[in-house]
């Protein structure tokens, strides 16, 4: 710009020079001419062409404007109207124009601050810069998480969205273990996925062993007593991350996003599929996958991810190749010991002739013959009520499984489930009807008016039905009045009227004098001369 200014002062500036400058700066020729005019008036403008001149009267964003931006969710027009209204009431200076306010906000606030004032901390986090952790070595750090698959699956005749629980190795991006749950996950889902992650048998592949650390995100299932006890027995450190910090476990979060876009979106029953119509809904003739079929496809995709997929952080290698190229030794655990470590301990019991008593039910097994009277320790998988695992209390030796005695048949279980569902729906309907309250629509400022008229007979009938439900109404505090206080007490008349007077024998007082007459005169003492009373 200084060169153009010198050419103009020497009267050697041509249109071709301006055109070349505009093309190099990707602006219009008119903009270059305007910059030249500004540089002739102020030489400092030639150093930063296009920059606005600094002045003391330039509007800047104040803390009050920031608070109003947060109040109005980043709506600059609403903030401008609020500032105008306050200035009209004499509460501040008149604000600048809306374009000036926009420029000041873009100049004084970062994109993250503007997004945070409009959408909160989660929106502001999208503009942050995060450092990448070193790759490390295999089994140095694992990350685990639950994710609900956005796919409807047929589970016992009902459409449900299953949950996926998996462990992933941060150094190789390998999925070491996975478990699929038809309903809500629990600590049982975590333990099942942990067993599949640690074991390295043929069914689970070469990935596995014990990690040094596992990152979790404050999930109650991952921090339950059973899961933390299993990690302690396996000598695995659990790193509990702060809440709402998904960037601190980016490996498993990236896997959660990848499985949807690379696999789940192509399955039938995908819940987020764009559909035509004003009210998009699932087609009635859509055939859903069964839970078994969905599980088989997901496990096949997991094997493809580990053996064929080449994530960009691995620089052209598959997770399997990265795992095999790492010489770090692995810590293995026998399957029997791992099964024991991932069971919940229920304490010791006495083996009787009826088996083992657990949760008010009896469990029996064929190995119990001749063992009645010994002390055993019960361990069980959470929510698996049909079977427990029994160990010798003194030696810790595994004795065998025990199944629930007198277990109900499948037909009985289905009938019980139907009865429970019917009862739940009826109770929910009754509660909704009792809590529903309608109000009249208002067209002017007035107190809310409840709707719903009752006749006097209907009100009396409903009160009569609820009369026997309140214990306070059933109380009868005046059936047995309080006893009279001692004679030397100065008792108020109001309290004396509520107490039981001291009984007097045969209508006489302690002195043998008959009570006073109604007219206030005292009767004479009663003697034997007066005859029989």
mmCIF file of N, CA and C in Angstrom, residues 429-474:
data_model
loop_
_atom_site.group_PDB
_atom_site.id
_atom_site.type_symbol
_atom_site.label_atom_id
_atom_site.label_comp_id
_atom_site.label_asym_id
_atom_site.label_seq_id
_atom_site.Cartn_x
_atom_site.Cartn_y
_atom_site.Cartn_z
ATOM 1 N N UNK A 429 -52.482 -44.754 34.681
ATOM 2 C CA UNK A 429 -53.670 -44.041 34.199
ATOM 3 C C UNK A 429 -54.428 -43.392 35.343
ATOM 4 N N UNK A 430 -54.558 -44.109 36.467
ATOM 5 C CA UNK A 430 -55.265 -43.535 37.615
ATOM 6 C C UNK A 430 -54.517 -42.339 38.186
ATOM 7 N N UNK A 431 -53.194 -42.435 38.269
ATOM 8 C CA UNK A 431 -52.423 -41.318 38.805
ATOM 9 C C UNK A 431 -52.490 -40.093 37.901
ATOM 10 N N UNK A 432 -52.425 -40.309 36.598
ATOM 11 C CA UNK A 432 -52.527 -39.185 35.672
ATOM 12 C C UNK A 432 -53.902 -38.522 35.765
ATOM 13 N N UNK A 433 -54.947 -39.325 35.914
ATOM 14 C CA UNK A 433 -56.286 -38.750 36.024
ATOM 15 C C UNK A 433 -56.464 -37.964 37.315
ATOM 16 N N UNK A 434 -55.830 -38.435 38.399
ATOM 17 C CA UNK A 434 -55.975 -37.729 39.675
ATOM 18 C C UNK A 434 -55.164 -36.438 39.713
ATOM 19 N N UNK A 435 -54.076 -36.364 38.946
ATOM 20 C CA UNK A 435 -53.223 -35.184 38.976
ATOM 21 C C UNK A 435 -53.542 -34.184 37.887
ATOM 22 N N UNK A 436 -54.404 -34.542 36.957
ATOM 23 C CA UNK A 436 -54.704 -33.630 35.860
ATOM 24 C C UNK A 436 -55.555 -32.466 36.377
ATOM 25 N N UNK A 437 -55.177 -31.291 36.069
ATOM 26 C CA UNK A 437 -55.907 -30.099 36.468
ATOM 27 C C UNK A 437 -55.940 -29.140 35.291
ATOM 28 N N UNK A 438 -57.148 -28.713 34.923
ATOM 29 C CA UNK A 438 -57.303 -27.805 33.795
ATOM 30 C C UNK A 438 -57.606 -26.406 34.303
ATOM 31 N N UNK A 439 -57.097 -25.419 33.550
ATOM 32 C CA UNK A 439 -57.309 -24.018 33.880
ATOM 33 C C UNK A 439 -57.926 -23.323 32.679
ATOM 34 N N UNK A 440 -58.664 -22.265 32.964
ATOM 35 C CA UNK A 440 -59.303 -21.492 31.909
ATOM 36 C C UNK A 440 -58.267 -20.654 31.174
ATOM 37 N N UNK A 441 -58.452 -20.531 29.845
ATOM 38 C CA UNK A 441 -57.573 -19.684 29.053
ATOM 39 C C UNK A 441 -57.848 -18.217 29.364
ATOM 40 N N UNK A 442 -56.799 -17.427 29.436
ATOM 41 C CA UNK A 442 -56.925 -16.016 29.814
ATOM 42 C C UNK A 442 -56.566 -15.138 28.632
ATOM 43 N N UNK A 443 -57.355 -14.084 28.437
ATOM 44 C CA UNK A 443 -57.068 -13.081 27.406
ATOM 45 C C UNK A 443 -56.665 -11.752 28.007
ATOM 46 N N UNK A 444 -56.648 -11.668 29.326
ATOM 47 C CA UNK A 444 -56.211 -10.467 30.021
ATOM 48 C C UNK A 444 -55.582 -10.885 31.341
ATOM 49 N N UNK A 445 -54.881 -9.950 31.981
ATOM 50 C CA UNK A 445 -54.188 -10.271 33.219
ATOM 51 C C UNK A 445 -55.189 -10.556 34.326
ATOM 52 N N UNK A 446 -55.193 -11.793 34.825
ATOM 53 C CA UNK A 446 -56.091 -12.194 35.899
ATOM 54 C C UNK A 446 -55.510 -13.433 36.565
ATOM 55 N N UNK A 447 -55.932 -13.713 37.801
ATOM 56 C CA UNK A 447 -55.442 -14.914 38.477
ATOM 57 C C UNK A 447 -55.903 -16.171 37.732
ATOM 58 N N UNK A 448 -55.160 -17.269 37.853
ATOM 59 C CA UNK A 448 -55.585 -18.508 37.184
ATOM 60 C C UNK A 448 -56.895 -19.019 37.769
ATOM 61 N N UNK A 449 -57.779 -19.494 36.868
ATOM 62 C CA UNK A 449 -59.076 -20.024 37.269
ATOM 63 C C UNK A 449 -59.135 -21.511 36.947
ATOM 64 N N UNK A 450 -59.345 -22.308 37.970
ATOM 65 C CA UNK A 450 -59.436 -23.755 37.780
ATOM 66 C C UNK A 450 -60.789 -24.122 37.175
ATOM 67 N N UNK A 451 -60.750 -25.156 36.349
ATOM 68 C CA UNK A 451 -61.951 -25.665 35.724
ATOM 69 C C UNK A 451 -62.332 -26.999 36.347
ATOM 70 N N UNK A 452 -63.569 -27.354 36.195
ATOM 71 C CA UNK A 452 -64.066 -28.617 36.752
ATOM 72 C C UNK A 452 -65.100 -28.353 37.831
ATOM 73 N N UNK A 453 -66.379 -28.586 37.494
ATOM 74 C CA UNK A 453 -67.470 -28.317 38.429
ATOM 75 C C UNK A 453 -67.948 -29.611 39.057
ATOM 76 N N UNK A 454 -68.345 -29.537 40.329
ATOM 77 C CA UNK A 454 -68.902 -30.667 41.072
ATOM 78 C C UNK A 454 -70.209 -30.239 41.715
ATOM 79 N N UNK A 455 -71.140 -31.167 41.753
ATOM 80 C CA UNK A 455 -72.362 -30.913 42.507
ATOM 81 C C UNK A 455 -72.084 -31.121 43.988
ATOM 82 N N UNK A 456 -72.986 -30.622 44.824
ATOM 83 C CA UNK A 456 -72.794 -30.806 46.254
ATOM 84 C C UNK A 456 -72.819 -32.270 46.652
ATOM 85 N N UNK A 457 -73.676 -33.064 45.979
ATOM 86 C CA UNK A 457 -73.745 -34.489 46.292
ATOM 87 C C UNK A 457 -72.462 -35.205 45.889
ATOM 88 N N UNK A 458 -71.884 -34.844 44.735
ATOM 89 C CA UNK A 458 -70.626 -35.459 44.309
ATOM 90 C C UNK A 458 -69.482 -35.120 45.268
ATOM 91 N N UNK A 459 -69.441 -33.870 45.728
ATOM 92 C CA UNK A 459 -68.403 -33.478 46.679
ATOM 93 C C UNK A 459 -68.539 -34.240 47.994
ATOM 94 N N UNK A 460 -69.786 -34.361 48.503
ATOM 95 C CA UNK A 460 -69.986 -35.107 49.745
ATOM 96 C C UNK A 460 -69.616 -36.577 49.592
ATOM 97 N N UNK A 461 -69.938 -37.161 48.433
ATOM 98 C CA UNK A 461 -69.609 -38.567 48.221
ATOM 99 C C UNK A 461 -68.108 -38.793 48.174
ATOM 100 N N UNK A 462 -67.367 -37.904 47.508
ATOM 101 C CA UNK A 462 -65.918 -38.065 47.439
ATOM 102 C C UNK A 462 -65.273 -37.842 48.793
ATOM 103 N N UNK A 463 -65.781 -36.875 49.564
ATOM 104 C CA UNK A 463 -65.240 -36.666 50.906
ATOM 105 C C UNK A 463 -65.531 -37.849 51.815
ATOM 106 N N UNK A 464 -66.691 -38.471 51.627
ATOM 107 C CA UNK A 464 -67.027 -39.636 52.442
ATOM 108 C C UNK A 464 -66.102 -40.811 52.125
ATOM 109 N N UNK A 465 -65.739 -40.957 50.844
ATOM 110 C CA UNK A 465 -64.824 -42.044 50.484
ATOM 111 C C UNK A 465 -63.429 -41.832 51.044
ATOM 112 N N UNK A 466 -63.001 -40.581 51.151
ATOM 113 C CA UNK A 466 -61.660 -40.292 51.654
ATOM 114 C C UNK A 466 -61.634 -40.030 53.149
ATOM 115 N N UNK A 467 -62.774 -40.140 53.831
ATOM 116 C CA UNK A 467 -62.803 -39.825 55.266
ATOM 117 C C UNK A 467 -62.013 -40.836 56.069
ATOM 118 N N UNK A 468 -62.023 -42.082 55.655
ATOM 119 C CA UNK A 468 -61.336 -43.115 56.420
ATOM 120 C C UNK A 468 -59.884 -43.307 56.050
ATOM 121 N N UNK A 469 -59.332 -42.442 55.243
ATOM 122 C CA UNK A 469 -57.938 -42.605 54.793
ATOM 123 C C UNK A 469 -56.965 -41.750 55.565
ATOM 124 N N UNK A 470 -57.446 -40.763 56.325
ATOM 125 C CA UNK A 470 -56.553 -39.886 57.068
ATOM 126 C C UNK A 470 -56.478 -40.333 58.517
ATOM 127 N N UNK A 471 -55.290 -40.636 58.995
ATOM 128 C CA UNK A 471 -55.125 -41.067 60.383
ATOM 129 C C UNK A 471 -55.423 -39.952 61.360
ATOM 130 N N UNK A 472 -55.175 -38.706 60.961
ATOM 131 C CA UNK A 472 -55.462 -37.594 61.860
ATOM 132 C C UNK A 472 -56.960 -37.442 62.094
ATOM 133 N N UNK A 473 -57.765 -37.790 61.080
ATOM 134 C CA UNK A 473 -59.217 -37.716 61.270
ATOM 135 C C UNK A 473 -59.741 -38.875 62.112
ATOM 136 N N UNK A 474 -59.027 -39.989 62.079
ATOM 137 C CA UNK A 474 -59.450 -41.138 62.880
ATOM 138 C C UNK A 474 -59.062 -41.012 64.352
#
